[in-house]
PDB file of N, CA and C in Angstrom:
ATOM      1  N   UNK A  26       1.826 -10.462  34.867  1.00  0.00           N
ATOM      2  CA  UNK A  26       0.599 -10.125  34.157  1.00  0.00           C
ATOM      3  C   UNK A  26       0.973  -9.796  32.717  1.00  0.00           C
ATOM      4  N   UNK A  27       0.193 -10.285  31.768  1.00  0.00           N
ATOM      5  CA  UNK A  27       0.527 -10.020  30.376  1.00  0.00           C
ATOM      6  C   UNK A  27      -0.013  -8.664  29.923  1.00  0.00           C
ATOM      7  N   UNK A  28       0.429  -8.234  28.751  1.00  0.00           N
ATOM      8  CA  UNK A  28       0.100  -6.897  28.251  1.00  0.00           C
ATOM      9  C   UNK A  28      -1.402  -6.699  28.062  1.00  0.00           C
ATOM     10  N   UNK A  29      -2.100  -7.697  27.525  1.00  0.00           N
ATOM     11  CA  UNK A  29      -3.542  -7.560  27.297  1.00  0.00           C
ATOM     12  C   UNK A  29      -4.303  -7.418  28.610  1.00  0.00           C
ATOM     13  N   UNK A  30      -3.936  -8.207  29.608  1.00  0.00           N
ATOM     14  CA  UNK A  30      -4.610  -8.124  30.906  1.00  0.00           C
ATOM     15  C   UNK A  30      -4.346  -6.777  31.571  1.00  0.00           C
ATOM     16  N   UNK A  31      -3.120  -6.315  31.492  1.00  0.00           N
ATOM     17  CA  UNK A  31      -2.775  -5.014  32.075  1.00  0.00           C
ATOM     18  C   UNK A  31      -3.517  -3.889  31.362  1.00  0.00           C
ATOM     19  N   UNK A  32      -3.551  -3.954  30.033  1.00  0.00           N
ATOM     20  CA  UNK A  32      -4.271  -2.932  29.268  1.00  0.00           C
ATOM     21  C   UNK A  32      -5.756  -2.932  29.606  1.00  0.00           C
ATOM     22  N   UNK A  33      -6.327  -4.107  29.820  1.00  0.00           N
ATOM     23  CA  UNK A  33      -7.743  -4.203  30.197  1.00  0.00           C
ATOM     24  C   UNK A  33      -7.997  -3.474  31.512  1.00  0.00           C
ATOM     25  N   UNK A  34      -7.083  -3.617  32.468  1.00  0.00           N
ATOM     26  CA  UNK A  34      -7.210  -2.892  33.738  1.00  0.00           C
ATOM     27  C   UNK A  34      -7.129  -1.383  33.527  1.00  0.00           C
ATOM     28  N   UNK A  35      -6.198  -0.947  32.691  1.00  0.00           N
ATOM     29  CA  UNK A  35      -6.062   0.494  32.413  1.00  0.00           C
ATOM     30  C   UNK A  35      -7.299   1.051  31.723  1.00  0.00           C
ATOM     31  N   UNK A  36      -7.831   0.311  30.765  1.00  0.00           N
ATOM     32  CA  UNK A  36      -9.041   0.753  30.055  1.00  0.00           C
ATOM     33  C   UNK A  36     -10.210   0.869  31.025  1.00  0.00           C
ATOM     34  N   UNK A  37     -10.383  -0.117  31.889  1.00  0.00           N
ATOM     35  CA  UNK A  37     -11.479  -0.081  32.864  1.00  0.00           C
ATOM     36  C   UNK A  37     -11.341   1.123  33.797  1.00  0.00           C
ATOM     37  N   UNK A  38     -10.129   1.395  34.248  1.00  0.00           N
ATOM     38  CA  UNK A  38      -9.904   2.536  35.141  1.00  0.00           C
ATOM     39  C   UNK A  38     -10.197   3.856  34.426  1.00  0.00           C
ATOM     40  N   UNK A  39      -9.769   3.975  33.194  1.00  0.00           N
ATOM     41  CA  UNK A  39     -10.028   5.200  32.435  1.00  0.00           C
ATOM     42  C   UNK A  39     -11.517   5.379  32.163  1.00  0.00           C
ATOM     43  N   UNK A  40     -12.178   4.312  31.722  1.00  0.00           N
ATOM     44  CA  UNK A  40     -13.614   4.402  31.435  1.00  0.00           C
ATOM     45  C   UNK A  40     -14.413   4.737  32.696  1.00  0.00           C
ATOM     46  N   UNK A  41     -13.986   4.241  33.839  1.00  0.00           N
ATOM     47  CA  UNK A  41     -14.667   4.548  35.096  1.00  0.00           C
ATOM     48  C   UNK A  41     -14.596   6.041  35.424  1.00  0.00           C
ATOM     49  N   UNK A  42     -13.606   6.710  34.847  1.00  0.00           N
ATOM     50  CA  UNK A  42     -13.434   8.155  35.064  1.00  0.00           C
ATOM     51  C   UNK A  42     -13.922   8.983  33.877  1.00  0.00           C
ATOM     52  N   UNK A  43     -14.611   8.323  32.948  1.00  0.00           N
ATOM     53  CA  UNK A  43     -15.173   9.020  31.795  1.00  0.00           C
ATOM     54  C   UNK A  43     -14.161   9.371  30.720  1.00  0.00           C
ATOM     55  N   UNK A  44     -13.020   8.683  30.718  1.00  0.00           N
ATOM     56  CA  UNK A  44     -11.970   8.968  29.742  1.00  0.00           C
ATOM     57  C   UNK A  44     -11.961   7.949  28.615  1.00  0.00           C
ATOM     58  N   UNK A  45     -11.560   8.390  27.431  1.00  0.00           N
ATOM     59  CA  UNK A  45     -11.344   7.492  26.308  1.00  0.00           C
ATOM     60  C   UNK A  45      -9.894   7.027  26.333  1.00  0.00           C
ATOM     61  N   UNK A  46      -9.646   5.831  25.802  1.00  0.00           N
ATOM     62  CA  UNK A  46      -8.310   5.249  25.826  1.00  0.00           C
ATOM     63  C   UNK A  46      -7.955   4.755  24.431  1.00  0.00           C
ATOM     64  N   UNK A  47      -6.740   5.069  23.998  1.00  0.00           N
ATOM     65  CA  UNK A  47      -6.282   4.637  22.677  1.00  0.00           C
ATOM     66  C   UNK A  47      -5.339   3.452  22.778  1.00  0.00           C
ATOM     67  N   UNK A  48      -5.446   2.573  21.800  1.00  0.00           N
ATOM     68  CA  UNK A  48      -4.437   1.539  21.616  1.00  0.00           C
ATOM     69  C   UNK A  48      -3.294   2.184  20.851  1.00  0.00           C
ATOM     70  N   UNK A  49      -2.072   2.003  21.296  1.00  0.00           N
ATOM     71  CA  UNK A  49      -0.894   2.576  20.633  1.00  0.00           C
ATOM     72  C   UNK A  49      -0.127   1.447  19.986  1.00  0.00           C
ATOM     73  N   UNK A  50      -0.134   1.429  18.633  1.00  0.00           N
ATOM     74  CA  UNK A  50       0.556   0.387  17.876  1.00  0.00           C
ATOM     75  C   UNK A  50       0.109  -0.999  18.342  1.00  0.00           C
ATOM     76  N   UNK A  51       0.998  -1.929  18.470  1.00  0.00           N
ATOM     77  CA  UNK A  51       0.763  -3.296  18.963  1.00  0.00           C
ATOM     78  C   UNK A  51      -0.365  -4.000  18.213  1.00  0.00           C
ATOM     79  N   UNK A  52      -0.175  -4.163  16.914  1.00  0.00           N
ATOM     80  CA  UNK A  52      -1.169  -4.824  16.075  1.00  0.00           C
ATOM     81  C   UNK A  52      -1.519  -6.212  16.608  1.00  0.00           C
ATOM     82  N   UNK A  53      -0.593  -6.844  17.333  1.00  0.00           N
ATOM     83  CA  UNK A  53      -0.831  -8.183  17.876  1.00  0.00           C
ATOM     84  C   UNK A  53      -2.011  -8.229  18.853  1.00  0.00           C
ATOM     85  N   UNK A  54      -2.316  -7.113  19.504  1.00  0.00           N
ATOM     86  CA  UNK A  54      -3.440  -7.090  20.450  1.00  0.00           C
ATOM     87  C   UNK A  54      -4.797  -7.148  19.760  1.00  0.00           C
ATOM     88  N   UNK A  55      -4.849  -6.825  18.476  1.00  0.00           N
ATOM     89  CA  UNK A  55      -6.135  -6.750  17.783  1.00  0.00           C
ATOM     90  C   UNK A  55      -6.869  -8.078  17.765  1.00  0.00           C
ATOM     91  N   UNK A  56      -6.143  -9.180  17.697  1.00  0.00           N
ATOM     92  CA  UNK A  56      -6.772 -10.499  17.651  1.00  0.00           C
ATOM     93  C   UNK A  56      -6.588 -11.290  18.939  1.00  0.00           C
ATOM     94  N   UNK A  57      -6.121 -10.629  19.977  1.00  0.00           N
ATOM     95  CA  UNK A  57      -5.886 -11.322  21.241  1.00  0.00           C
ATOM     96  C   UNK A  57      -7.215 -11.703  21.899  1.00  0.00           C
ATOM     97  N   UNK A  58      -7.293 -12.898  22.455  1.00  0.00           N
ATOM     98  CA  UNK A  58      -8.497 -13.268  23.210  1.00  0.00           C
ATOM     99  C   UNK A  58      -8.690 -12.278  24.363  1.00  0.00           C
ATOM    100  N   UNK A  59      -9.900 -11.837  24.563  1.00  0.00           N
ATOM    101  CA  UNK A  59     -10.173 -10.873  25.621  1.00  0.00           C
ATOM    102  C   UNK A  59      -9.532  -9.527  25.364  1.00  0.00           C
ATOM    103  N   UNK A  60      -9.420  -9.165  24.076  1.00  0.00           N
ATOM    104  CA  UNK A  60      -8.781  -7.905  23.680  1.00  0.00           C
ATOM    105  C   UNK A  60      -9.333  -6.743  24.498  1.00  0.00           C
ATOM    106  N   UNK A  61      -8.455  -5.866  24.992  1.00  0.00           N
ATOM    107  CA  UNK A  61      -8.918  -4.690  25.733  1.00  0.00           C
ATOM    108  C   UNK A  61      -9.851  -3.833  24.873  1.00  0.00           C
ATOM    109  N   UNK A  62     -10.839  -3.235  25.489  1.00  0.00           N
ATOM    110  CA  UNK A  62     -11.849  -2.446  24.771  1.00  0.00           C
ATOM    111  C   UNK A  62     -11.402  -0.991  24.607  1.00  0.00           C
ATOM    112  N   UNK A  63     -10.301  -0.801  23.875  1.00  0.00           N
ATOM    113  CA  UNK A  63      -9.852   0.560  23.588  1.00  0.00           C
ATOM    114  C   UNK A  63     -10.903   1.290  22.755  1.00  0.00           C
ATOM    115  N   UNK A  64     -10.891   2.609  22.815  1.00  0.00           N
ATOM    116  CA  UNK A  64     -11.864   3.418  22.097  1.00  0.00           C
ATOM    117  C   UNK A  64     -11.407   3.815  20.695  1.00  0.00           C
ATOM    118  N   UNK A  65     -10.107   3.893  20.486  1.00  0.00           N
ATOM    119  CA  UNK A  65      -9.545   4.257  19.186  1.00  0.00           C
ATOM    120  C   UNK A  65      -8.090   3.818  19.163  1.00  0.00           C
ATOM    121  N   UNK A  66      -7.421   4.032  18.037  1.00  0.00           N
ATOM    122  CA  UNK A  66      -6.014   3.632  17.922  1.00  0.00           C
ATOM    123  C   UNK A  66      -5.175   4.791  17.414  1.00  0.00           C
ATOM    124  N   UNK A  67      -3.980   4.886  17.946  1.00  0.00           N
ATOM    125  CA  UNK A  67      -2.953   5.802  17.455  1.00  0.00           C
ATOM    126  C   UNK A  67      -1.807   4.911  16.992  1.00  0.00           C
ATOM    127  N   UNK A  68      -1.466   5.027  15.718  1.00  0.00           N
ATOM    128  CA  UNK A  68      -0.430   4.156  15.161  1.00  0.00           C
ATOM    129  C   UNK A  68       0.695   4.980  14.562  1.00  0.00           C
ATOM    130  N   UNK A  69       1.817   4.335  14.418  1.00  0.00           N
ATOM    131  CA  UNK A  69       2.946   4.918  13.706  1.00  0.00           C
ATOM    132  C   UNK A  69       3.331   3.951  12.600  1.00  0.00           C
ATOM    133  N   UNK A  70       3.474   4.484  11.405  1.00  0.00           N
ATOM    134  CA  UNK A  70       3.954   3.703  10.263  1.00  0.00           C
ATOM    135  C   UNK A  70       3.065   2.523   9.896  1.00  0.00           C
ATOM    136  N   UNK A  71       1.754   2.622  10.091  1.00  0.00           N
ATOM    137  CA  UNK A  71       0.901   1.502   9.668  1.00  0.00           C
ATOM    138  C   UNK A  71       0.905   1.372   8.149  1.00  0.00           C
ATOM    139  N   UNK A  72       1.127   2.478   7.427  1.00  0.00           N
ATOM    140  CA  UNK A  72       1.267   2.396   5.973  1.00  0.00           C
ATOM    141  C   UNK A  72       2.563   1.709   5.590  1.00  0.00           C
ATOM    142  N   UNK A  73       3.614   2.079   6.246  1.00  0.00           N
ATOM    143  CA  UNK A  73       4.934   1.485   5.972  1.00  0.00           C
ATOM    144  C   UNK A  73       4.931  -0.023   6.202  1.00  0.00           C
ATOM    145  N   UNK A  74       4.280  -0.461   7.274  1.00  0.00           N
ATOM    146  CA  UNK A  74       4.283  -1.877   7.624  1.00  0.00           C
ATOM    147  C   UNK A  74       3.018  -2.615   7.187  1.00  0.00           C
ATOM    148  N   UNK A  75       2.180  -1.945   6.388  1.00  0.00           N
ATOM    149  CA  UNK A  75       0.949  -2.538   5.838  1.00  0.00           C
ATOM    150  C   UNK A  75       0.026  -3.074   6.933  1.00  0.00           C
ATOM    151  N   UNK A  76      -0.166  -2.274   7.985  1.00  0.00           N
ATOM    152  CA  UNK A  76      -1.009  -2.675   9.110  1.00  0.00           C
ATOM    153  C   UNK A  76      -2.277  -1.835   9.248  1.00  0.00           C
ATOM    154  N   UNK A  77      -2.449  -0.806   8.420  1.00  0.00           N
ATOM    155  CA  UNK A  77      -3.595   0.093   8.587  1.00  0.00           C
ATOM    156  C   UNK A  77      -4.925  -0.654   8.509  1.00  0.00           C
ATOM    157  N   UNK A  78      -5.030  -1.590   7.575  1.00  0.00           N
ATOM    158  CA  UNK A  78      -6.274  -2.345   7.426  1.00  0.00           C
ATOM    159  C   UNK A  78      -6.643  -3.129   8.669  1.00  0.00           C
ATOM    160  N   UNK A  79      -5.658  -3.655   9.360  1.00  0.00           N
ATOM    161  CA  UNK A  79      -5.931  -4.401  10.590  1.00  0.00           C
ATOM    162  C   UNK A  79      -6.544  -3.492  11.651  1.00  0.00           C
ATOM    163  N   UNK A  80      -6.030  -2.267  11.747  1.00  0.00           N
ATOM    164  CA  UNK A  80      -6.571  -1.326  12.727  1.00  0.00           C
ATOM    165  C   UNK A  80      -7.961  -0.832  12.334  1.00  0.00           C
ATOM    166  N   UNK A  81      -8.182  -0.551  11.044  1.00  0.00           N
ATOM    167  CA  UNK A  81      -9.510  -0.073  10.634  1.00  0.00           C
ATOM    168  C   UNK A  81     -10.549  -1.178  10.726  1.00  0.00           C
ATOM    169  N   UNK A  82     -10.129  -2.443  10.606  1.00  0.00           N
ATOM    170  CA  UNK A  82     -11.062  -3.556  10.757  1.00  0.00           C
ATOM    171  C   UNK A  82     -11.668  -3.530  12.163  1.00  0.00           C
ATOM    172  N   UNK A  83     -10.887  -3.126  13.151  1.00  0.00           N
ATOM    173  CA  UNK A  83     -11.347  -3.096  14.536  1.00  0.00           C
ATOM    174  C   UNK A  83     -11.944  -1.734  14.908  1.00  0.00           C
ATOM    175  N   UNK A  84     -11.286  -0.647  14.475  1.00  0.00           N
ATOM    176  CA  UNK A  84     -11.663   0.693  14.940  1.00  0.00           C
ATOM    177  C   UNK A  84     -12.376   1.548  13.904  1.00  0.00           C
ATOM    178  N   UNK A  85     -12.528   1.064  12.687  1.00  0.00           N
ATOM    179  CA  UNK A  85     -13.197   1.858  11.654  1.00  0.00           C
ATOM    180  C   UNK A  85     -12.462   3.164  11.413  1.00  0.00           C
ATOM    181  N   UNK A  86     -13.166   4.258  11.501  1.00  0.00           N
ATOM    182  CA  UNK A  86     -12.571   5.583  11.253  1.00  0.00           C
ATOM    183  C   UNK A  86     -11.850   6.151  12.466  1.00  0.00           C
ATOM    184  N   UNK A  87     -11.843   5.406  13.559  1.00  0.00           N
ATOM    185  CA  UNK A  87     -11.229   5.902  14.797  1.00  0.00           C
ATOM    186  C   UNK A  87      -9.754   5.506  14.883  1.00  0.00           C
ATOM    187  N   UNK A  88      -8.998   5.835  13.823  1.00  0.00           N
ATOM    188  CA  UNK A  88      -7.569   5.537  13.759  1.00  0.00           C
ATOM    189  C   UNK A  88      -6.830   6.798  13.340  1.00  0.00           C
ATOM    190  N   UNK A  89      -5.791   7.147  14.072  1.00  0.00           N
ATOM    191  CA  UNK A  89      -4.892   8.240  13.717  1.00  0.00           C
ATOM    192  C   UNK A  89      -3.522   7.626  13.507  1.00  0.00           C
ATOM    193  N   UNK A  90      -2.965   7.828  12.299  1.00  0.00           N
ATOM    194  CA  UNK A  90      -1.665   7.255  11.970  1.00  0.00           C
ATOM    195  C   UNK A  90      -0.665   8.372  11.710  1.00  0.00           C
ATOM    196  N   UNK A  91       0.546   8.209  12.222  1.00  0.00           N
ATOM    197  CA  UNK A  91       1.650   9.127  11.944  1.00  0.00           C
ATOM    198  C   UNK A  91       2.655   8.378  11.089  1.00  0.00           C
ATOM    199  N   UNK A  92       2.981   8.941   9.933  1.00  0.00           N
ATOM    200  CA  UNK A  92       3.970   8.356   9.032  1.00  0.00           C
ATOM    201  C   UNK A  92       5.182   9.270   8.984  1.00  0.00           C
ATOM    202  N   UNK A  93       6.364   8.662   8.895  1.00  0.00           N
ATOM    203  CA  UNK A  93       7.601   9.434   8.902  1.00  0.00           C
ATOM    204  C   UNK A  93       8.339   9.399   7.562  1.00  0.00           C
ATOM    205  N   UNK A  94       7.773   8.694   6.581  1.00  0.00           N
ATOM    206  CA  UNK A  94       8.371   8.667   5.240  1.00  0.00           C
ATOM    207  C   UNK A  94       7.301   8.973   4.205  1.00  0.00           C
ATOM    208  N   UNK A  95       7.725   9.518   3.073  1.00  0.00           N
ATOM    209  CA  UNK A  95       6.776   9.792   1.991  1.00  0.00           C
ATOM    210  C   UNK A  95       6.128   8.513   1.488  1.00  0.00           C
ATOM    211  N   UNK A  96       6.907   7.453   1.404  1.00  0.00           N
ATOM    212  CA  UNK A  96       6.383   6.182   0.915  1.00  0.00           C
ATOM    213  C   UNK A  96       5.307   5.624   1.848  1.00  0.00           C
ATOM    214  N   UNK A  97       5.578   5.640   3.154  1.00  0.00           N
ATOM    215  CA  UNK A  97       4.585   5.179   4.114  1.00  0.00           C
ATOM    216  C   UNK A  97       3.344   6.049   4.115  1.00  0.00           C
ATOM    217  N   UNK A  98       3.540   7.360   3.994  1.00  0.00           N
ATOM    218  CA  UNK A  98       2.423   8.299   3.939  1.00  0.00           C
ATOM    219  C   UNK A  98       1.525   7.995   2.739  1.00  0.00           C
ATOM    220  N   UNK A  99       2.139   7.815   1.574  1.00  0.00           N
ATOM    221  CA  UNK A  99       1.365   7.519   0.361  1.00  0.00           C
ATOM    222  C   UNK A  99       0.617   6.196   0.510  1.00  0.00           C
ATOM    223  N   UNK A 100       1.280   5.195   1.076  1.00  0.00           N
ATOM    224  CA  UNK A 100       0.643   3.891   1.266  1.00  0.00           C
ATOM    225  C   UNK A 100      -0.543   3.990   2.220  1.00  0.00           C
ATOM    226  N   UNK A 101      -0.364   4.685   3.324  1.00  0.00           N
ATOM    227  CA  UNK A 101      -1.456   4.818   4.301  1.00  0.00           C
ATOM    228  C   UNK A 101      -2.627   5.578   3.697  1.00  0.00           C
ATOM    229  N   UNK A 102      -2.361   6.643   2.989  1.00  0.00           N
ATOM    230  CA  UNK A 102      -3.430   7.432   2.373  1.00  0.00           C
ATOM    231  C   UNK A 102      -4.159   6.632   1.297  1.00  0.00           C
ATOM    232  N   UNK A 103      -3.421   5.839   0.548  1.00  0.00           N
ATOM    233  CA  UNK A 103      -3.989   5.074  -0.569  1.00  0.00           C
ATOM    234  C   UNK A 103      -4.741   3.835  -0.095  1.00  0.00           C
ATOM    235  N   UNK A 104      -4.195   3.112   0.834  1.00  0.00           N
ATOM    236  CA  UNK A 104      -4.771   1.817   1.188  1.00  0.00           C
ATOM    237  C   UNK A 104      -5.819   1.880   2.284  1.00  0.00           C
ATOM    238  N   UNK A 105      -5.839   2.934   3.025  1.00  0.00           N
ATOM    239  CA  UNK A 105      -6.788   3.017   4.139  1.00  0.00           C
ATOM    240  C   UNK A 105      -7.448   4.393   4.164  1.00  0.00           C
ATOM    241  N   UNK A 106      -8.425   4.590   3.284  1.00  0.00           N
ATOM    242  CA  UNK A 106      -9.039   5.919   3.209  1.00  0.00           C
ATOM    243  C   UNK A 106      -9.781   6.342   4.475  1.00  0.00           C
ATOM    244  N   UNK A 107     -10.041   5.412   5.384  1.00  0.00           N
ATOM    245  CA  UNK A 107     -10.743   5.799   6.610  1.00  0.00           C
ATOM    246  C   UNK A 107      -9.799   6.198   7.737  1.00  0.00           C
ATOM    247  N   UNK A 108      -8.493   6.093   7.504  1.00  0.00           N
ATOM    248  CA  UNK A 108      -7.510   6.448   8.519  1.00  0.00           C
ATOM    249  C   UNK A 108      -7.125   7.915   8.382  1.00  0.00           C
ATOM    250  N   UNK A 109      -7.061   8.619   9.491  1.00  0.00           N
ATOM    251  CA  UNK A 109      -6.515   9.976   9.473  1.00  0.00           C
ATOM    252  C   UNK A 109      -5.007   9.836   9.526  1.00  0.00           C
ATOM    253  N   UNK A 110      -4.328  10.386   8.525  1.00  0.00           N
ATOM    254  CA  UNK A 110      -2.887  10.193   8.408  1.00  0.00           C
ATOM    255  C   UNK A 110      -2.177  11.534   8.492  1.00  0.00           C
ATOM    256  N   UNK A 111      -1.123  11.575   9.296  1.00  0.00           N
ATOM    257  CA  UNK A 111      -0.274  12.746   9.444  1.00  0.00           C
ATOM    258  C   UNK A 111       1.122  12.357   8.992  1.00  0.00           C
ATOM    259  N   UNK A 112       1.718  13.160   8.144  1.00  0.00           N
ATOM    260  CA  UNK A 112       3.119  12.952   7.740  1.00  0.00           C
ATOM    261  C   UNK A 112       3.962  13.931   8.533  1.00  0.00           C
ATOM    262  N   UNK A 113       4.884  13.406   9.327  1.00  0.00           N
ATOM    263  CA  UNK A 113       5.774  14.238  10.136  1.00  0.00           C
ATOM    264  C   UNK A 113       7.207  13.845   9.872  1.00  0.00           C
ATOM    265  N   UNK A 114       8.107  14.765  10.183  1.00  0.00           N
ATOM    266  CA  UNK A 114       9.525  14.440  10.158  1.00  0.00           C
ATOM    267  C   UNK A 114       9.846  13.695  11.455  1.00  0.00           C
ATOM    268  N   UNK A 115      10.752  12.769  11.373  1.00  0.00           N
ATOM    269  CA  UNK A 115      11.066  11.911  12.519  1.00  0.00           C
ATOM    270  C   UNK A 115      11.572  12.694  13.716  1.00  0.00           C
ATOM    271  N   UNK A 116      12.253  13.810  13.467  1.00  0.00           N
ATOM    272  CA  UNK A 116      12.797  14.612  14.570  1.00  0.00           C
ATOM    273  C   UNK A 116      11.751  15.555  15.178  1.00  0.00           C
ATOM    274  N   UNK A 117      10.560  15.621  14.585  1.00  0.00           N
ATOM    275  CA  UNK A 117       9.480  16.497  15.051  1.00  0.00           C
ATOM    276  C   UNK A 117       9.953  17.945  15.180  1.00  0.00           C
ATOM    277  N   UNK A 118      10.579  18.426  14.125  1.00  0.00           N
ATOM    278  CA  UNK A 118      11.101  19.789  14.074  1.00  0.00           C
ATOM    279  C   UNK A 118       9.940  20.786  14.160  1.00  0.00           C
ATOM    280  N   UNK A 119      10.133  21.855  14.897  1.00  0.00           N
ATOM    281  CA  UNK A 119       9.108  22.888  15.051  1.00  0.00           C
ATOM    282  C   UNK A 119       8.855  23.603  13.726  1.00  0.00           C
ATOM    283  N   UNK A 120       7.633  24.140  13.534  1.00  0.00           N
ATOM    284  CA  UNK A 120       7.342  24.881  12.306  1.00  0.00           C
ATOM    285  C   UNK A 120       8.383  25.971  12.062  1.00  0.00           C
ATOM    286  N   UNK A 121       8.804  26.089  10.820  1.00  0.00           N
ATOM    287  CA  UNK A 121       9.803  27.081  10.447  1.00  0.00           C
ATOM    288  C   UNK A 121      11.227  26.569  10.540  1.00  0.00           C
ATOM    289  N   UNK A 122      11.418  25.443  11.222  1.00  0.00           N
ATOM    290  CA  UNK A 122      12.759  24.870  11.373  1.00  0.00           C
ATOM    291  C   UNK A 122      13.149  24.054  10.145  1.00  0.00           C
ATOM    292  N   UNK A 123      14.441  23.928   9.926  1.00  0.00           N
ATOM    293  CA  UNK A 123      14.941  23.147   8.802  1.00  0.00           C
ATOM    294  C   UNK A 123      14.533  21.689   8.965  1.00  0.00           C
ATOM    295  N   UNK A 124      13.897  21.159   7.963  1.00  0.00           N
ATOM    296  CA  UNK A 124      13.472  19.764   7.991  1.00  0.00           C
ATOM    297  C   UNK A 124      12.064  19.538   8.500  1.00  0.00           C
ATOM    298  N   UNK A 125      11.362  20.612   8.896  1.00  0.00           N
ATOM    299  CA  UNK A 125       9.991  20.472   9.387  1.00  0.00           C
ATOM    300  C   UNK A 125       9.084  19.933   8.265  1.00  0.00           C
ATOM    301  N   UNK A 126       8.330  18.893   8.573  1.00  0.00           N
ATOM    302  CA  UNK A 126       7.362  18.318   7.645  1.00  0.00           C
ATOM    303  C   UNK A 126       6.044  18.131   8.384  1.00  0.00           C
ATOM    304  N   UNK A 127       4.968  18.602   7.786  1.00  0.00           N
ATOM    305  CA  UNK A 127       3.633  18.387   8.339  1.00  0.00           C
ATOM    306  C   UNK A 127       2.636  18.382   7.187  1.00  0.00           C
ATOM    307  N   UNK A 128       2.088  17.203   6.905  1.00  0.00           N
ATOM    308  CA  UNK A 128       1.066  17.064   5.874  1.00  0.00           C
ATOM    309  C   UNK A 128      -0.021  16.135   6.398  1.00  0.00           C
ATOM    310  N   UNK A 129      -1.193  16.222   5.800  1.00  0.00           N
ATOM    311  CA  UNK A 129      -2.322  15.410   6.224  1.00  0.00           C
ATOM    312  C   UNK A 129      -2.992  14.757   5.033  1.00  0.00           C
ATOM    313  N   UNK A 130      -3.544  13.619   5.243  1.00  0.00           N
ATOM    314  CA  UNK A 130      -4.552  13.094   4.320  1.00  0.00           C
ATOM    315  C   UNK A 130      -5.649  12.557   5.217  1.00  0.00           C
ATOM    316  N   UNK A 131      -6.851  12.929   4.946  1.00  0.00           N
ATOM    317  CA  UNK A 131      -7.978  12.514   5.768  1.00  0.00           C
ATOM    318  C   UNK A 131      -9.099  12.024   4.861  1.00  0.00           C
ATOM    319  N   UNK A 132      -9.941  11.164   5.412  1.00  0.00           N
ATOM    320  CA  UNK A 132     -11.063  10.658   4.597  1.00  0.00           C
ATOM    321  C   UNK A 132     -12.019  11.747   4.202  1.00  0.00           C
TER     322      UNK A 132
END
């Protein structure tokens, strides 16, 4: 079974239980025939890889992006004002720890 068909089954099962389901990355699914009917998207580095626009084209403001570099964060905030963007450190250091980074840009 391919990824799109499997995801469609998962989405149907979640929706039958009143749950929302997010697409995680996988920009290739956005244009797939019979694309699964996800409710929103959670992405990583869509600014870095210039993919935020593809996700907002499908999900509008229902996109949450996590960026791990300042450059990707700036790109995501600048190019996709409808995306909620979080800048985190790659190691996900706890608040107060050395290297902890947590910033937001939101529409």
